[in-house]
Amino acid sequence: MHFLSLSRSECDDTVTGSVSHSRFSTMEKNRLSTLVFIFSIIVVFYSPQPLAFKYAPRFLGKFAATSTKSQPPQFPYEIKYFQQRLDHFSFSELPTFPQRYLINTHHWLGPNRLGPIFFYCGNEGDIEWFAQNTGFLWEIAPQFGAMVVFPEHRYYGESVPYGSREDAYKNATTLSYLTAEQALADFSVLLTDLKQNFSAKDCPVVLFGGSYGGMLAAWMRLKYPHIAVGALASSAPILQFEDIVPPETFYDIVSNDFRRESSSCFSYIKQSWDEIESTGRTNIGLQLLTETFNLCQQLKRTQDLYDWLESAYSYLAMVNYPYPSEFLMALPGHPIKEVCRRIDGGPAGTSVLERIYEGVNVYYNYTGEAKCFELDDDPHGMSGWNWQACTEMVMPMSSSRESSMFPPYEYNYYSFQEECLKKFGVKPRPQWITTEFGGHNIHATLKKFGSNIIFSNGLLDPWSGGSVLQNISESVVSLVTEAGAHHIDLRASTQNDPGWLVEQRETEIKLIEGWISDYYLKNKAIFVM
């Protein structure tokens, strides 16, 4: 919303400066005074506000929007489908939908030897992408003799109700069944059916998940303890909800990741937002920004460029791995270090925006293959994750003036609500997730009612600030690594893995072995009885 930006004195001059007060009646003077006051209020409250980033918190689902079918799978699996109820919590006769899942039984010990089932809780995207980027499960399955199952989350990938994505995403009514609760029920029903079909009802199940999938794994262990014996929840921000962690946490951690590499790099980025805003006030300035950042299309508003840059910085913090990777983009090891090297390394006379462009190229074009850049990262319109963020996955985000390299921004629920009403016609329910799954006083709750959960986090990951970072009990354990990034422990091992990562995975394996051994002992005792 744009308003004429005038100071109070300019408003007074505009309204009264060229007109003699003697020509007005007392009533007219009062009207003018009222107008001046109202106009001043508009100026005070609607002057240009700090940058408001995209309201949906950033996970990795956008990178799983397309399938990996064009590439041969690194890990083998069969693709199967299971007919799921559209609504698990009513008795209405609604149409079912095919839930896709990937399965591998090559190493499974079978039902007679109570071979375990490793079950990955599918995220907000195509399940094949997540399966190919979760090598840890595939690598440890042989030593456990485990079956591996990757179910797809409803409304993502090929697991869409109503026959097509277009129909499923049509409106708030058709999207209303896209919730974490329904997804967990899907997983539980699918597991129950699989165990029956494989005569494996006594086989232990271990849950895995990263990011949103990690949240689902932790919640599923708590909500369906009879379904699974334990859960590895990697980079799972189950506390990133209202009044639990400060809303500045995410962007403060992103900023700290850059500042730890270079204070000057941090300062250049912090300065760049004002440069972009001042340059983009005119059409000529927008053209200059288009050319400076090598954009494919003419930049129409600076907000689009803000979002594009903020996406790069946030994702760089999430995948700031110590070795080269192609998880999101082709990136070097320690990518933030390389970004800052390029930002700081410009010769004398290099402008701030030219430095920023050189830095962001590490993320968007490290291979040098891109000819220009498209800013629109969601060309298909409605996003399933945006829907979830507008309904129950309400994660407040702010940017602090002191410690953030981003423009200051104060989270405003009512503005957020307006955006959700405008986009989907729904009002968010910010307290629902903590009502359904808990979150407040989580340590006491998990100590009393939780067991066999690993919360693993790397402190370079901006989502770590919303996760569990302390051991809660002997069986609810927090594994924290200073140099770790977004669920790096779930990725396939490489020759370049640092020692701390090797040790972290060994600890996770020992804990999972303990869960399964305890299950076998208890199961044997039950059979003896």
Short mmCIF file of C-alpha atoms in Angstrom, two decimals:
data_model
loop_
_atom_site.label_atom_id
_atom_site.label_comp_id
_atom_site.label_asym_id
_atom_site.label_seq_id
_atom_site.Cartn_x
_atom_site.Cartn_y
_atom_site.Cartn_z
CA MET A 1 0.00 0.00 0.00
CA HIS A 2 1.45 3.34 -0.99
CA PHE A 3 0.62 6.72 0.55
CA LEU A 4 1.89 10.19 -0.17
CA SER A 5 4.86 10.64 2.15
CA LEU A 6 4.68 14.10 3.68
CA SER A 7 5.85 15.37 7.02
CA ARG A 8 3.42 17.01 9.45
CA SER A 9 4.69 20.48 8.51
CA GLU A 10 4.33 19.70 4.80
CA CYS A 11 0.76 18.55 5.43
CA ASP A 12 0.01 21.82 7.21
CA ASP A 13 1.47 23.85 4.35
CA THR A 14 -0.32 21.80 1.73
CA VAL A 15 -3.70 22.20 3.37
CA THR A 16 -3.49 25.78 4.66
CA GLY A 17 -0.44 27.50 3.23
CA SER A 18 -1.95 29.19 0.18
CA VAL A 19 -5.35 30.01 1.66
CA SER A 20 -6.20 32.81 4.10
CA HIS A 21 -7.68 31.51 7.35
CA SER A 22 -10.00 34.51 7.44
CA ARG A 23 -11.92 33.08 4.51
CA PHE A 24 -12.99 30.02 6.50
CA SER A 25 -15.73 29.63 9.04
CA THR A 26 -15.02 28.07 12.41
CA MET A 27 -16.61 24.83 11.22
CA GLU A 28 -14.40 24.80 8.12
CA LYS A 29 -11.34 25.48 10.23
CA ASN A 30 -12.27 22.54 12.44
CA ARG A 31 -12.67 20.32 9.40
CA LEU A 32 -9.28 21.40 8.14
CA SER A 33 -7.73 20.67 11.52
CA THR A 34 -9.31 17.23 11.47
CA LEU A 35 -7.97 16.60 7.96
CA VAL A 36 -4.50 17.66 9.01
CA PHE A 37 -4.63 15.35 12.01
CA ILE A 38 -5.88 12.38 9.98
CA PHE A 39 -3.34 13.04 7.25
CA SER A 40 -0.59 13.20 9.85
CA ILE A 41 -1.73 9.90 11.32
CA ILE A 42 -1.56 8.34 7.85
CA VAL A 43 1.95 9.66 7.39
CA VAL A 44 3.09 8.39 10.79
CA PHE A 45 1.59 4.93 10.48
CA TYR A 46 1.88 4.26 6.76
CA SER A 47 5.22 5.72 5.85
CA PRO A 48 7.42 3.18 4.05
CA GLN A 49 7.95 0.23 6.42
CA PRO A 50 10.98 -2.01 6.75
CA LEU A 51 11.23 -4.94 4.44
CA ALA A 52 8.77 -7.75 5.15
CA PHE A 53 10.13 -11.07 3.92
CA LYS A 54 7.94 -13.82 2.50
CA TYR A 55 5.61 -14.85 5.26
CA ALA A 56 6.10 -18.61 4.90
CA PRO A 57 9.13 -19.92 6.79
CA ARG A 58 11.76 -21.41 4.51
CA PHE A 59 12.12 -25.15 4.31
CA LEU A 60 13.55 -27.16 1.43
CA GLY A 61 10.35 -28.30 -0.28
CA LYS A 62 10.64 -25.87 -3.19
CA PHE A 63 13.66 -27.82 -4.36
CA ALA A 64 11.63 -31.03 -4.37
CA ALA A 65 8.95 -29.57 -6.62
CA THR A 66 10.02 -31.72 -9.53
CA SER A 67 10.80 -35.41 -9.53
CA THR A 68 14.27 -36.90 -9.89
CA LYS A 69 13.11 -39.26 -12.64
CA SER A 70 15.45 -37.65 -15.15
CA GLN A 71 18.38 -38.99 -13.10
CA PRO A 72 19.05 -42.64 -12.29
CA PRO A 73 18.33 -43.21 -8.59
CA GLN A 74 21.41 -43.53 -6.42
CA PHE A 75 19.56 -45.86 -4.06
CA PRO A 76 17.23 -48.59 -5.41
CA TYR A 77 13.56 -48.83 -4.50
CA GLU A 78 10.19 -49.94 -5.79
CA ILE A 79 7.45 -47.35 -6.29
CA LYS A 80 4.07 -48.35 -4.95
CA TYR A 81 0.74 -46.69 -4.13
CA PHE A 82 -1.64 -47.00 -1.22
CA GLN A 83 -5.24 -45.76 -1.24
CA GLN A 84 -5.56 -43.34 1.67
CA ARG A 85 -8.66 -41.84 3.23
CA LEU A 86 -8.97 -38.13 2.51
CA ASP A 87 -10.10 -37.46 6.08
CA HIS A 88 -9.02 -39.79 8.87
CA PHE A 89 -10.96 -37.89 11.51
CA SER A 90 -14.51 -38.11 10.21
CA PHE A 91 -16.81 -40.86 9.01
CA SER A 92 -17.88 -39.04 5.87
CA GLU A 93 -17.67 -41.01 2.65
CA LEU A 94 -15.03 -38.95 0.90
CA PRO A 95 -12.95 -40.06 -2.08
CA THR A 96 -9.63 -41.75 -1.38
CA PHE A 97 -6.36 -40.77 -3.03
CA PRO A 98 -3.23 -42.71 -4.02
CA GLN A 99 -0.35 -42.14 -1.63
CA ARG A 100 2.96 -42.92 -3.29
CA TYR A 101 5.66 -44.65 -1.30
CA LEU A 102 9.09 -46.04 -2.04
CA ILE A 103 10.13 -49.37 -0.55
CA ASN A 104 13.25 -51.54 -0.44
CA THR A 105 13.31 -54.99 1.19
CA HIS A 106 16.68 -56.18 -0.16
CA HIS A 107 18.34 -56.27 3.25
CA TRP A 108 15.31 -56.95 5.40
CA LEU A 109 15.71 -59.85 7.84
CA GLY A 110 12.05 -60.68 7.41
CA PRO A 111 9.23 -61.20 9.90
CA ASN A 112 10.55 -64.39 11.51
CA ARG A 113 13.69 -62.59 12.66
CA LEU A 114 11.78 -59.40 13.50
CA GLY A 115 13.66 -57.32 10.97
CA PRO A 116 13.20 -53.61 11.70
CA ILE A 117 11.45 -51.13 9.42
CA PHE A 118 13.12 -47.78 8.77
CA PHE A 119 10.37 -45.29 7.93
CA TYR A 120 11.16 -41.79 6.68
CA CYS A 121 8.41 -39.22 7.35
CA GLY A 122 7.92 -37.52 3.99
CA ASN A 123 8.36 -33.76 3.71
CA GLU A 124 6.70 -30.97 1.74
CA GLY A 125 7.76 -32.18 -1.71
CA ASP A 126 8.44 -35.00 -4.14
CA ILE A 127 9.44 -38.06 -2.10
CA GLU A 128 12.01 -39.27 -4.62
CA TRP A 129 14.05 -36.10 -4.08
CA PHE A 130 14.08 -36.65 -0.33
CA ALA A 131 14.92 -40.34 -0.72
CA GLN A 132 17.92 -39.56 -2.89
CA ASN A 133 19.14 -36.96 -0.40
CA THR A 134 18.81 -39.13 2.71
CA GLY A 135 21.67 -41.54 2.20
CA PHE A 136 22.10 -42.28 5.92
CA LEU A 137 19.07 -44.59 5.96
CA TRP A 138 20.19 -46.52 2.92
CA GLU A 139 23.71 -46.90 4.25
CA ILE A 140 22.76 -48.27 7.67
CA ALA A 141 19.86 -50.48 6.53
CA PRO A 142 22.12 -53.48 5.69
CA GLN A 143 23.77 -53.59 9.12
CA PHE A 144 20.34 -53.53 10.79
CA GLY A 145 18.71 -55.89 8.30
CA ALA A 146 16.04 -53.22 7.82
CA MET A 147 13.26 -52.62 5.35
CA VAL A 148 13.34 -49.02 4.09
CA VAL A 149 10.12 -47.10 3.39
CA PHE A 150 9.77 -43.52 2.14
CA PRO A 151 6.09 -42.44 2.09
CA GLU A 152 5.12 -39.24 0.30
CA HIS A 153 3.35 -36.47 2.20
CA ARG A 154 -0.22 -35.87 1.02
CA TYR A 155 -0.72 -33.01 -1.49
CA TYR A 156 2.93 -33.19 -2.61
CA GLY A 157 4.64 -34.97 -5.46
CA GLU A 158 2.21 -37.49 -6.97
CA SER A 159 0.17 -37.99 -3.78
CA VAL A 160 -2.53 -35.44 -4.53
CA PRO A 161 -6.26 -35.87 -3.82
CA TYR A 162 -9.10 -35.08 -6.23
CA GLY A 163 -7.21 -36.47 -9.22
CA SER A 164 -4.90 -33.55 -9.96
CA ARG A 165 -2.85 -30.84 -8.30
CA GLU A 166 -5.02 -28.22 -9.96
CA ASP A 167 -8.18 -29.61 -8.36
CA ALA A 168 -6.50 -30.32 -5.01
CA TYR A 169 -5.19 -26.75 -4.76
CA LYS A 170 -8.38 -25.14 -6.06
CA ASN A 171 -9.52 -23.43 -2.86
CA ALA A 172 -9.54 -23.54 0.92
CA THR A 173 -12.12 -26.33 0.93
CA THR A 174 -10.09 -28.73 -1.18
CA LEU A 175 -6.88 -27.78 0.66
CA SER A 176 -8.42 -28.24 4.09
CA TYR A 177 -7.13 -31.81 4.38
CA LEU A 178 -3.51 -30.69 4.01
CA THR A 179 -2.43 -30.80 7.65
CA ALA A 180 0.31 -32.40 9.71
CA GLU A 181 -2.31 -34.39 11.65
CA GLN A 182 -3.70 -35.98 8.48
CA ALA A 183 -0.16 -36.71 7.25
CA LEU A 184 0.76 -38.51 10.48
CA ALA A 185 -2.45 -40.52 10.24
CA ASP A 186 -1.50 -41.44 6.66
CA PHE A 187 1.86 -42.70 7.84
CA SER A 188 0.33 -44.71 10.67
CA VAL A 189 -2.33 -46.33 8.48
CA LEU A 190 0.24 -47.15 5.78
CA LEU A 191 2.60 -48.71 8.33
CA THR A 192 -0.18 -50.78 9.84
CA ASP A 193 -1.15 -52.08 6.41
CA LEU A 194 2.45 -52.82 5.41
CA LYS A 195 3.10 -54.77 8.60
CA GLN A 196 -0.04 -56.81 8.00
CA ASN A 197 0.83 -57.54 4.37
CA PHE A 198 4.40 -58.55 5.24
CA SER A 199 3.29 -60.53 8.32
CA ALA A 200 5.51 -58.13 10.25
CA LYS A 201 3.21 -56.89 13.00
CA ASP A 202 5.91 -57.57 15.63
CA CYS A 203 8.73 -55.90 13.69
CA PRO A 204 10.03 -52.68 15.30
CA VAL A 205 9.68 -49.41 13.39
CA VAL A 206 12.18 -46.55 13.62
CA LEU A 207 11.14 -43.14 12.30
CA PHE A 208 13.45 -40.71 10.52
CA GLY A 209 12.95 -37.20 9.23
CA GLY A 210 14.75 -33.96 8.47
CA SER A 211 13.43 -30.40 8.72
CA TYR A 212 9.61 -30.53 8.53
CA GLY A 213 9.96 -34.30 8.16
CA GLY A 214 11.94 -34.29 11.40
CA MET A 215 9.12 -32.46 13.14
CA LEU A 216 6.71 -35.10 11.87
CA ALA A 217 9.00 -37.91 13.07
CA ALA A 218 9.18 -36.45 16.59
CA TRP A 219 5.46 -35.75 16.72
CA MET A 220 4.60 -39.21 15.40
CA ARG A 221 6.69 -40.87 18.11
CA LEU A 222 4.75 -38.83 20.70
CA LYS A 223 1.27 -39.24 19.16
CA TYR A 224 1.60 -42.87 18.01
CA PRO A 225 4.06 -44.51 20.46
CA HIS A 226 2.59 -47.94 19.70
CA ILE A 227 3.48 -47.57 16.02
CA ALA A 228 7.23 -46.89 16.31
CA VAL A 229 9.93 -47.60 18.90
CA GLY A 230 11.90 -44.38 18.30
CA ALA A 231 12.56 -41.38 16.07
CA LEU A 232 15.57 -39.52 14.72
CA ALA A 233 14.41 -35.92 14.23
CA SER A 234 17.12 -33.98 12.44
CA SER A 235 16.96 -30.18 12.19
CA ALA A 236 13.40 -30.27 13.51
CA PRO A 237 12.25 -26.82 14.74
CA ILE A 238 9.36 -28.03 16.89
CA LEU A 239 9.73 -24.94 19.10
CA GLN A 240 9.61 -22.32 16.33
CA PHE A 241 6.09 -21.31 17.31
CA GLU A 242 4.35 -18.52 19.12
CA ASP A 243 5.95 -17.30 22.37
CA ILE A 244 8.47 -20.16 22.64
CA VAL A 245 11.62 -18.87 20.95
CA PRO A 246 12.27 -15.23 20.02
CA PRO A 247 11.02 -14.47 16.48
CA GLU A 248 14.43 -12.96 15.61
CA THR A 249 16.17 -16.31 16.12
CA PHE A 250 16.21 -17.53 12.52
CA TYR A 251 17.59 -14.37 10.88
CA ASP A 252 20.01 -13.76 13.74
CA ILE A 253 21.60 -17.15 13.13
CA VAL A 254 21.79 -16.55 9.37
CA SER A 255 23.46 -13.22 10.10
CA ASN A 256 25.89 -14.75 12.59
CA ASP A 257 26.93 -17.34 9.99
CA PHE A 258 28.07 -14.52 7.73
CA ARG A 259 29.58 -12.39 10.50
CA ARG A 260 31.71 -15.29 11.76
CA GLU A 261 33.32 -15.46 8.32
CA SER A 262 33.81 -11.73 7.82
CA SER A 263 32.56 -8.64 9.65
CA SER A 264 33.04 -6.56 6.48
CA CYS A 265 30.98 -9.06 4.46
CA PHE A 266 28.23 -8.78 7.07
CA SER A 267 28.41 -4.96 6.84
CA TYR A 268 28.27 -4.89 3.04
CA ILE A 269 25.13 -7.05 3.06
CA LYS A 270 23.55 -4.94 5.79
CA GLN A 271 24.31 -1.77 3.80
CA SER A 272 23.04 -3.20 0.50
CA TRP A 273 19.34 -3.06 1.39
CA ASP A 274 19.33 0.74 1.64
CA GLU A 275 21.33 0.92 -1.60
CA ILE A 276 18.74 -1.22 -3.36
CA GLU A 277 15.83 0.77 -1.92
CA SER A 278 17.29 4.16 -2.88
CA THR A 279 18.33 2.99 -6.34
CA GLY A 280 14.97 1.40 -7.08
CA ARG A 281 12.87 4.51 -6.48
CA THR A 282 12.86 5.39 -10.18
CA ASN A 283 12.40 3.44 -13.38
CA ILE A 284 15.95 4.27 -14.36
CA GLY A 285 17.11 2.88 -11.01
CA LEU A 286 15.10 -0.30 -11.48
CA GLN A 287 16.73 -0.72 -14.88
CA LEU A 288 20.13 -0.28 -13.27
CA LEU A 289 19.32 -2.96 -10.69
CA THR A 290 18.13 -5.26 -13.48
CA GLU A 291 21.47 -4.88 -15.23
CA THR A 292 23.60 -5.04 -12.09
CA PHE A 293 22.07 -8.33 -11.00
CA ASN A 294 21.80 -9.76 -14.54
CA LEU A 295 18.07 -10.40 -14.27
CA CYS A 296 16.23 -12.04 -17.16
CA GLN A 297 13.20 -9.77 -16.80
CA GLN A 298 12.88 -6.07 -16.02
CA LEU A 299 12.69 -5.56 -12.25
CA LYS A 300 9.34 -3.99 -11.38
CA ARG A 301 9.76 -3.58 -7.61
CA THR A 302 12.65 -3.84 -5.21
CA GLN A 303 10.76 -6.29 -2.97
CA ASP A 304 11.31 -9.05 -5.55
CA LEU A 305 15.04 -8.46 -5.46
CA TYR A 306 14.99 -8.37 -1.64
CA ASP A 307 13.28 -11.77 -1.56
CA TRP A 308 15.68 -13.25 -4.11
CA LEU A 309 18.73 -12.17 -2.11
CA GLU A 310 17.24 -13.13 1.24
CA SER A 311 16.46 -16.60 -0.13
CA ALA A 312 20.07 -17.06 -1.15
CA TYR A 313 21.46 -15.98 2.22
CA SER A 314 19.01 -18.15 4.18
CA TYR A 315 19.59 -21.26 2.08
CA LEU A 316 23.34 -20.72 2.18
CA ALA A 317 23.16 -20.79 5.97
CA MET A 318 21.08 -23.95 5.88
CA VAL A 319 23.46 -25.84 3.57
CA ASN A 320 26.73 -24.39 4.80
CA TYR A 321 28.29 -27.85 4.56
CA PRO A 322 32.04 -28.44 4.97
CA TYR A 323 32.28 -30.19 1.60
CA PRO A 324 31.02 -29.48 -1.95
CA SER A 325 27.36 -30.41 -2.43
CA GLU A 326 24.51 -30.27 -4.92
CA PHE A 327 21.70 -30.63 -2.41
CA LEU A 328 20.00 -27.37 -3.43
CA MET A 329 22.44 -25.82 -5.87
CA ALA A 330 25.93 -26.81 -6.96
CA LEU A 331 27.99 -25.26 -4.15
CA PRO A 332 31.55 -25.39 -2.89
CA GLY A 333 32.45 -26.55 0.60
CA HIS A 334 31.93 -23.83 3.20
CA PRO A 335 29.88 -21.78 0.70
CA ILE A 336 29.39 -18.76 2.98
CA LYS A 337 33.16 -18.43 3.24
CA GLU A 338 33.31 -18.28 -0.57
CA VAL A 339 30.45 -15.77 -0.76
CA CYS A 340 32.22 -13.45 1.67
CA ARG A 341 35.55 -13.91 -0.11
CA ARG A 342 33.95 -12.59 -3.30
CA ILE A 343 32.07 -9.77 -1.58
CA ASP A 344 35.18 -8.60 0.25
CA GLY A 345 37.52 -9.22 -2.66
CA GLY A 346 36.22 -6.59 -5.08
CA PRO A 347 38.91 -4.13 -6.18
CA ALA A 348 38.90 -0.53 -4.98
CA GLY A 349 35.98 1.36 -6.46
CA THR A 350 33.66 -1.67 -6.61
CA SER A 351 30.19 -0.58 -5.55
CA VAL A 352 28.29 -2.30 -2.76
CA LEU A 353 25.72 -3.73 -5.19
CA GLU A 354 28.43 -5.06 -7.50
CA ARG A 355 29.98 -6.81 -4.49
CA ILE A 356 26.63 -8.31 -3.53
CA TYR A 357 26.11 -9.58 -7.07
CA GLU A 358 29.51 -11.30 -7.06
CA GLY A 359 28.70 -12.92 -3.74
CA VAL A 360 25.21 -14.15 -4.58
CA ASN A 361 26.57 -15.72 -7.77
CA VAL A 362 28.14 -18.39 -5.57
CA TYR A 363 24.65 -19.58 -4.71
CA TYR A 364 22.76 -19.03 -7.95
CA ASN A 365 25.51 -19.67 -10.48
CA TYR A 366 28.58 -21.36 -9.03
CA THR A 367 28.94 -23.48 -12.17
CA GLY A 368 28.74 -20.40 -14.41
CA GLU A 369 26.04 -21.97 -16.59
CA ALA A 370 23.24 -19.46 -15.89
CA LYS A 371 22.95 -16.70 -18.50
CA CYS A 372 20.55 -14.60 -16.42
CA PHE A 373 18.36 -14.97 -13.33
CA GLU A 374 14.61 -15.39 -12.89
CA LEU A 375 13.29 -13.98 -9.62
CA ASP A 376 10.00 -15.85 -9.53
CA ASP A 377 10.65 -19.03 -7.51
CA ASP A 378 7.04 -20.21 -7.48
CA PRO A 379 5.77 -19.91 -11.07
CA HIS A 380 2.87 -22.27 -10.41
CA GLY A 381 1.15 -20.01 -7.92
CA MET A 382 -0.31 -21.65 -4.83
CA SER A 383 2.22 -23.47 -2.72
CA GLY A 384 1.29 -26.31 -0.43
CA TRP A 385 3.75 -25.14 2.19
CA ASN A 386 2.36 -21.60 2.05
CA TRP A 387 -1.03 -23.10 2.81
CA GLN A 388 0.35 -24.98 5.80
CA ALA A 389 2.12 -21.84 7.01
CA CYS A 390 -1.15 -19.91 6.72
CA THR A 391 -3.18 -22.41 8.70
CA GLU A 392 -1.36 -24.31 11.46
CA MET A 393 2.42 -24.06 10.82
CA VAL A 394 2.55 -20.45 11.99
CA MET A 395 6.19 -19.63 12.74
CA PRO A 396 6.72 -15.98 13.67
CA MET A 397 9.77 -14.37 12.03
CA SER A 398 11.37 -11.01 12.77
CA SER A 399 14.61 -9.28 11.92
CA SER A 400 16.33 -7.33 14.69
CA ARG A 401 17.93 -3.96 14.09
CA GLU A 402 21.01 -4.67 16.21
CA SER A 403 22.15 -8.20 15.41
CA SER A 404 20.69 -8.93 11.98
CA MET A 405 22.25 -8.15 8.61
CA PHE A 406 18.73 -7.93 7.18
CA PRO A 407 16.51 -4.83 7.35
CA PRO A 408 14.66 -4.56 10.67
CA TYR A 409 11.25 -6.15 10.53
CA GLU A 410 8.81 -6.71 13.38
CA TYR A 411 6.50 -9.70 13.06
CA ASN A 412 2.89 -8.55 12.95
CA TYR A 413 0.28 -11.27 13.24
CA TYR A 414 -2.52 -9.10 11.88
CA SER A 415 -0.59 -8.28 8.70
CA PHE A 416 0.20 -11.96 8.37
CA GLN A 417 -3.47 -12.80 8.83
CA GLU A 418 -4.43 -10.33 6.10
CA GLU A 419 -1.97 -11.95 3.71
CA CYS A 420 -3.43 -15.40 4.42
CA LEU A 421 -6.99 -14.16 4.00
CA LYS A 422 -6.02 -12.54 0.73
CA LYS A 423 -4.18 -15.57 -0.62
CA PHE A 424 -6.25 -18.49 0.69
CA GLY A 425 -9.33 -17.05 2.40
CA VAL A 426 -8.36 -18.54 5.78
CA LYS A 427 -7.31 -17.23 9.17
CA PRO A 428 -4.21 -18.80 10.74
CA ARG A 429 -4.46 -20.71 14.02
CA PRO A 430 -1.14 -19.84 15.71
CA GLN A 431 -1.81 -21.80 18.90
CA TRP A 432 -3.04 -25.00 17.30
CA ILE A 433 0.29 -26.82 16.76
CA THR A 434 1.37 -26.36 20.37
CA THR A 435 -2.10 -27.45 21.49
CA GLU A 436 -1.95 -30.56 19.32
CA PHE A 437 1.69 -31.57 19.78
CA GLY A 438 3.03 -29.50 22.69
CA GLY A 439 5.91 -27.05 22.72
CA HIS A 440 5.60 -24.86 25.78
CA ASN A 441 7.62 -26.25 28.68
CA ILE A 442 8.73 -28.96 26.28
CA HIS A 443 11.54 -30.24 28.50
CA ALA A 444 9.25 -31.11 31.38
CA THR A 445 6.69 -32.62 29.01
CA LEU A 446 9.15 -34.82 27.15
CA LYS A 447 10.81 -35.90 30.38
CA LYS A 448 7.45 -37.15 31.68
CA PHE A 449 5.88 -38.52 28.52
CA GLY A 450 8.56 -38.87 25.84
CA SER A 451 11.14 -41.54 25.08
CA ASN A 452 13.48 -42.71 22.33
CA ILE A 453 13.82 -39.47 20.38
CA ILE A 454 17.05 -38.03 18.99
CA PHE A 455 17.03 -34.31 18.20
CA SER A 456 20.11 -33.63 16.07
CA ASN A 457 21.13 -30.10 15.14
CA GLY A 458 24.03 -28.14 13.71
CA LEU A 459 24.39 -24.65 15.10
CA LEU A 460 25.11 -23.16 11.66
CA ASP A 461 21.57 -24.11 10.66
CA PRO A 462 19.17 -21.20 11.29
CA TRP A 463 16.45 -23.71 12.17
CA SER A 464 18.51 -25.03 15.08
CA GLY A 465 17.32 -22.11 17.21
CA GLY A 466 13.81 -23.57 17.16
CA SER A 467 14.81 -27.11 18.04
CA VAL A 468 15.64 -29.02 21.21
CA LEU A 469 19.29 -28.34 22.06
CA GLN A 470 19.62 -30.04 25.44
CA ASN A 471 19.35 -33.63 26.63
CA ILE A 472 16.02 -34.15 28.33
CA SER A 473 16.38 -37.70 29.62
CA GLU A 474 18.46 -40.80 28.97
CA SER A 475 16.33 -41.63 25.95
CA VAL A 476 15.35 -38.15 24.71
CA VAL A 477 18.72 -36.97 23.52
CA SER A 478 20.02 -33.83 21.83
CA LEU A 479 23.07 -34.14 19.57
CA VAL A 480 24.45 -30.68 18.81
CA THR A 481 27.41 -29.92 16.56
CA GLU A 482 28.92 -26.45 16.27
CA ALA A 483 29.88 -26.78 12.60
CA GLY A 484 26.80 -28.69 11.43
CA ALA A 485 24.20 -27.38 8.98
CA HIS A 486 20.69 -28.45 7.95
CA HIS A 487 20.23 -32.21 8.67
CA ILE A 488 23.74 -32.97 7.43
CA ASP A 489 23.69 -36.22 9.45
CA LEU A 490 20.96 -37.65 7.20
CA ARG A 491 22.96 -37.06 4.04
CA ALA A 492 25.05 -39.79 2.46
CA SER A 493 28.53 -40.17 3.87
CA THR A 494 31.47 -38.88 1.83
CA GLN A 495 35.25 -39.17 2.00
CA ASN A 496 35.30 -35.51 3.05
CA ASP A 497 33.15 -35.99 6.16
CA PRO A 498 34.80 -34.30 9.17
CA GLY A 499 35.48 -36.37 12.26
CA TRP A 500 32.68 -34.78 14.29
CA LEU A 501 30.11 -35.86 11.67
CA VAL A 502 31.40 -39.43 11.62
CA GLU A 503 31.15 -39.52 15.41
CA GLN A 504 27.65 -38.05 15.36
CA ARG A 505 26.38 -40.74 13.03
CA GLU A 506 28.06 -43.45 15.12
CA THR A 507 26.28 -42.13 18.20
CA GLU A 508 22.94 -42.16 16.36
CA ILE A 509 23.53 -45.76 15.24
CA LYS A 510 24.32 -46.86 18.82
CA LEU A 511 21.17 -45.18 20.15
CA ILE A 512 19.00 -46.80 17.47
CA GLU A 513 20.62 -50.16 18.21
CA GLY A 514 19.69 -49.65 21.86
CA TRP A 515 16.05 -48.95 21.02
CA ILE A 516 15.77 -52.07 18.89
CA SER A 517 17.61 -54.26 21.41
CA ASP A 518 15.31 -53.10 24.19
CA TYR A 519 12.34 -53.87 21.99
CA TYR A 520 13.62 -57.36 21.27
CA LEU A 521 14.18 -58.04 24.98
CA LYS A 522 10.70 -56.85 25.92
CA ASN A 523 9.14 -58.69 23.00
CA LYS A 524 10.89 -61.90 23.99
CA ALA A 525 9.68 -61.52 27.56
CA ILE A 526 6.12 -61.10 26.34
CA PHE A 527 6.37 -64.24 24.23
CA VAL A 528 7.77 -66.18 27.21
CA MET A 529 4.86 -65.10 29.34
#
